[in-house]
Amino acid sequence: MSMPGTSTSLGLAAWRGLIGRCPRCGEGKLFAGYLKQVETCAVCGEDWGHIRADDGPAWLTILVVGHIVVGAVLSVEPYVDWPQWLSTTLWVSLALVLTLLGLPRAKGVFIAFIWHHKMPGSERNP
Ligand SMILES: [Zn+2]
């Protein structure tokens, strides 16, 4: 069964996942809790509960946050004269906040990728 309506591009689906919306319709919410996706989209009825993103989102978040924090440390530290406790507290807090903010977004993107890959009409499914 081929569905001509499933023309959502991967980029659009990933963007919708990034902002916590249903990658299929862009209307419904993708998450029921902080990192718990809804079972089915309340708007279009797409099933999300069965998609398992595993450790992917955590790795992606750590990678991105690591780059941002290391970049920030390298560009700020040479110009400031903070006490050690202050810079440690600051950078660790920044990393924590970015990780907490980033995790659900990374998970949304992974769900969008997995869904897009298995979508009827994509190249892998007969
Ligand atoms: Zn939807």
PDB file of C-alpha atoms and ligand atoms in Angstrom:
ATOM      1  CA  MET A   1       0.000   0.000   0.000  1.00  0.00           C
ATOM      2  CA  SER A   2       1.517   3.244  -1.077  1.00  0.00           C
ATOM      3  CA  MET A   3       0.323   6.467   0.444  1.00  0.00           C
ATOM      4  CA  PRO A   4       0.838   9.526  -1.733  1.00  0.00           C
ATOM      5  CA  GLY A   5      -0.028  11.763   1.237  1.00  0.00           C
ATOM      6  CA  THR A   6       3.083  10.854   3.200  1.00  0.00           C
ATOM      7  CA  SER A   7       5.238  13.539   1.666  1.00  0.00           C
ATOM      8  CA  THR A   8       6.578  14.972   4.923  1.00  0.00           C
ATOM      9  CA  SER A   9      10.256  15.586   4.311  1.00  0.00           C
ATOM     10  CA  LEU A  10      12.815  14.328   6.788  1.00  0.00           C
ATOM     11  CA  GLY A  11      13.892  17.891   7.529  1.00  0.00           C
ATOM     12  CA  LEU A  12      10.365  18.978   8.343  1.00  0.00           C
ATOM     13  CA  ALA A  13       9.700  15.886  10.462  1.00  0.00           C
ATOM     14  CA  ALA A  14      12.972  16.432  12.368  1.00  0.00           C
ATOM     15  CA  TRP A  15      12.116  20.090  12.946  1.00  0.00           C
ATOM     16  CA  ARG A  16       8.691  19.162  14.314  1.00  0.00           C
ATOM     17  CA  GLY A  17      10.324  16.606  16.607  1.00  0.00           C
ATOM     18  CA  LEU A  18      12.810  19.259  17.736  1.00  0.00           C
ATOM     19  CA  ILE A  19      10.041  21.588  18.875  1.00  0.00           C
ATOM     20  CA  GLY A  20       8.066  18.721  20.495  1.00  0.00           C
ATOM     21  CA  ARG A  21       5.331  18.475  17.896  1.00  0.00           C
ATOM     22  CA  CYS A  22       4.046  15.388  16.130  1.00  0.00           C
ATOM     23  CA  PRO A  23       6.462  14.809  13.200  1.00  0.00           C
ATOM     24  CA  ARG A  24       3.590  13.664  10.991  1.00  0.00           C
ATOM     25  CA  CYS A  25       1.067  16.500  11.303  1.00  0.00           C
ATOM     26  CA  GLY A  26       2.978  19.182  13.204  1.00  0.00           C
ATOM     27  CA  GLU A  27      -0.137  19.901  15.250  1.00  0.00           C
ATOM     28  CA  GLY A  28      -0.342  17.396  18.098  1.00  0.00           C
ATOM     29  CA  LYS A  29       2.031  17.167  21.028  1.00  0.00           C
ATOM     30  CA  LEU A  30       4.786  14.553  20.777  1.00  0.00           C
ATOM     31  CA  PHE A  31       5.479  14.301  24.515  1.00  0.00           C
ATOM     32  CA  ALA A  32       3.187  13.404  27.385  1.00  0.00           C
ATOM     33  CA  GLY A  33       5.924  13.954  29.957  1.00  0.00           C
ATOM     34  CA  TYR A  34       9.479  15.221  30.056  1.00  0.00           C
ATOM     35  CA  LEU A  35      10.890  12.348  28.009  1.00  0.00           C
ATOM     36  CA  LYS A  36       7.783  10.236  27.522  1.00  0.00           C
ATOM     37  CA  GLN A  37       6.212  10.446  24.107  1.00  0.00           C
ATOM     38  CA  VAL A  38       2.465  10.182  23.661  1.00  0.00           C
ATOM     39  CA  GLU A  39       1.046   6.783  22.675  1.00  0.00           C
ATOM     40  CA  THR A  40      -0.807   8.235  19.728  1.00  0.00           C
ATOM     41  CA  CYS A  41      -1.034  11.734  18.316  1.00  0.00           C
ATOM     42  CA  ALA A  42      -4.240  13.401  19.518  1.00  0.00           C
ATOM     43  CA  VAL A  43      -4.597  15.207  16.193  1.00  0.00           C
ATOM     44  CA  CYS A  44      -3.629  12.769  13.413  1.00  0.00           C
ATOM     45  CA  GLY A  45      -3.664   9.447  15.313  1.00  0.00           C
ATOM     46  CA  GLU A  46      -0.127   8.394  14.374  1.00  0.00           C
ATOM     47  CA  ASP A  47       1.316   5.817  16.803  1.00  0.00           C
ATOM     48  CA  TRP A  48       4.395   6.990  18.682  1.00  0.00           C
ATOM     49  CA  GLY A  49       4.384   4.781  21.766  1.00  0.00           C
ATOM     50  CA  HIS A  50       6.177   1.878  20.043  1.00  0.00           C
ATOM     51  CA  ILE A  51       9.138   3.906  18.792  1.00  0.00           C
ATOM     52  CA  ARG A  52      12.247   3.328  20.892  1.00  0.00           C
ATOM     53  CA  ALA A  53      14.983   5.915  20.550  1.00  0.00           C
ATOM     54  CA  ASP A  54      17.215   4.110  23.101  1.00  0.00           C
ATOM     55  CA  ASP A  55      20.460   5.893  23.956  1.00  0.00           C
ATOM     56  CA  GLY A  56      20.667   7.932  20.771  1.00  0.00           C
ATOM     57  CA  PRO A  57      19.198  11.153  22.175  1.00  0.00           C
ATOM     58  CA  ALA A  58      21.536  11.068  25.197  1.00  0.00           C
ATOM     59  CA  TRP A  59      24.608  10.686  22.986  1.00  0.00           C
ATOM     60  CA  LEU A  60      23.469  13.408  20.616  1.00  0.00           C
ATOM     61  CA  THR A  61      22.753  15.776  23.507  1.00  0.00           C
ATOM     62  CA  ILE A  62      26.113  15.127  25.166  1.00  0.00           C
ATOM     63  CA  LEU A  63      27.890  15.660  21.851  1.00  0.00           C
ATOM     64  CA  VAL A  64      26.149  18.962  21.132  1.00  0.00           C
ATOM     65  CA  VAL A  65      26.279  20.267  24.723  1.00  0.00           C
ATOM     66  CA  GLY A  66      29.936  19.252  25.002  1.00  0.00           C
ATOM     67  CA  HIS A  67      30.808  21.279  21.921  1.00  0.00           C
ATOM     68  CA  ILE A  68      28.858  24.314  23.098  1.00  0.00           C
ATOM     69  CA  VAL A  69      30.282  24.296  26.636  1.00  0.00           C
ATOM     70  CA  VAL A  70      33.882  23.612  25.586  1.00  0.00           C
ATOM     71  CA  GLY A  71      33.587  26.327  22.950  1.00  0.00           C
ATOM     72  CA  ALA A  72      32.185  28.754  25.526  1.00  0.00           C
ATOM     73  CA  VAL A  73      34.895  27.906  28.067  1.00  0.00           C
ATOM     74  CA  LEU A  74      37.661  28.397  25.491  1.00  0.00           C
ATOM     75  CA  SER A  75      36.265  31.709  24.268  1.00  0.00           C
ATOM     76  CA  VAL A  76      35.437  33.199  27.684  1.00  0.00           C
ATOM     77  CA  GLU A  77      37.988  31.892  30.189  1.00  0.00           C
ATOM     78  CA  PRO A  78      41.067  33.649  28.712  1.00  0.00           C
ATOM     79  CA  TYR A  79      39.369  37.037  29.174  1.00  0.00           C
ATOM     80  CA  VAL A  80      37.980  36.718  32.673  1.00  0.00           C
ATOM     81  CA  ASP A  81      39.567  36.403  36.082  1.00  0.00           C
ATOM     82  CA  TRP A  82      36.996  34.381  37.955  1.00  0.00           C
ATOM     83  CA  PRO A  83      37.706  32.391  41.086  1.00  0.00           C
ATOM     84  CA  GLN A  84      37.960  28.665  40.384  1.00  0.00           C
ATOM     85  CA  TRP A  85      34.761  27.809  42.260  1.00  0.00           C
ATOM     86  CA  LEU A  86      32.806  30.333  40.200  1.00  0.00           C
ATOM     87  CA  SER A  87      33.913  29.143  36.790  1.00  0.00           C
ATOM     88  CA  THR A  88      33.454  25.484  37.783  1.00  0.00           C
ATOM     89  CA  THR A  89      29.944  26.168  39.103  1.00  0.00           C
ATOM     90  CA  LEU A  90      29.065  28.256  36.079  1.00  0.00           C
ATOM     91  CA  TRP A  91      30.191  25.794  33.406  1.00  0.00           C
ATOM     92  CA  VAL A  92      28.785  22.748  35.180  1.00  0.00           C
ATOM     93  CA  SER A  93      25.427  24.528  35.605  1.00  0.00           C
ATOM     94  CA  LEU A  94      25.450  25.573  31.966  1.00  0.00           C
ATOM     95  CA  ALA A  95      26.159  22.000  30.869  1.00  0.00           C
ATOM     96  CA  LEU A  96      23.363  20.653  33.103  1.00  0.00           C
ATOM     97  CA  VAL A  97      20.799  23.178  31.921  1.00  0.00           C
ATOM     98  CA  LEU A  98      21.667  22.632  28.268  1.00  0.00           C
ATOM     99  CA  THR A  99      21.485  18.854  28.728  1.00  0.00           C
ATOM    100  CA  LEU A 100      18.071  19.063  30.408  1.00  0.00           C
ATOM    101  CA  LEU A 101      16.791  21.371  27.689  1.00  0.00           C
ATOM    102  CA  GLY A 102      18.379  19.346  24.925  1.00  0.00           C
ATOM    103  CA  LEU A 103      17.337  15.804  25.847  1.00  0.00           C
ATOM    104  CA  PRO A 104      13.634  15.989  24.906  1.00  0.00           C
ATOM    105  CA  ARG A 105      14.523  17.881  21.707  1.00  0.00           C
ATOM    106  CA  ALA A 106      17.099  15.293  20.726  1.00  0.00           C
ATOM    107  CA  LYS A 107      14.594  12.545  21.475  1.00  0.00           C
ATOM    108  CA  GLY A 108      11.990  14.271  19.312  1.00  0.00           C
ATOM    109  CA  VAL A 109      14.476  14.433  16.445  1.00  0.00           C
ATOM    110  CA  PHE A 110      15.359  10.737  16.853  1.00  0.00           C
ATOM    111  CA  ILE A 111      11.708   9.721  16.892  1.00  0.00           C
ATOM    112  CA  ALA A 112      11.180  11.762  13.719  1.00  0.00           C
ATOM    113  CA  PHE A 113      14.172  10.067  12.040  1.00  0.00           C
ATOM    114  CA  ILE A 114      13.050   6.562  13.028  1.00  0.00           C
ATOM    115  CA  TRP A 115       9.476   7.268  11.977  1.00  0.00           C
ATOM    116  CA  HIS A 116      10.517   8.784   8.656  1.00  0.00           C
ATOM    117  CA  HIS A 117      12.728   5.788   7.933  1.00  0.00           C
ATOM    118  CA  LYS A 118       9.868   3.342   8.481  1.00  0.00           C
ATOM    119  CA  MET A 119       7.186   5.467   6.904  1.00  0.00           C
ATOM    120  CA  PRO A 120       5.074   3.813   4.209  1.00  0.00           C
ATOM    121  CA  GLY A 121       6.412   5.058   0.912  1.00  0.00           C
ATOM    122  CA  SER A 122       9.968   5.419   2.130  1.00  0.00           C
ATOM    123  CA  GLU A 123      12.569   3.418   0.261  1.00  0.00           C
ATOM    124  CA  ARG A 124      13.017   0.597   2.755  1.00  0.00           C
ATOM    125  CA  ASN A 125       9.480  -0.741   3.077  1.00  0.00           C
ATOM    126  CA  PRO A 126       7.975  -2.895   0.326  1.00  0.00           C
TER     127      PRO A 126
HETATM  128 ZN    ZN B   1      -0.004  14.123  14.521  1.00  0.00          ZN
END
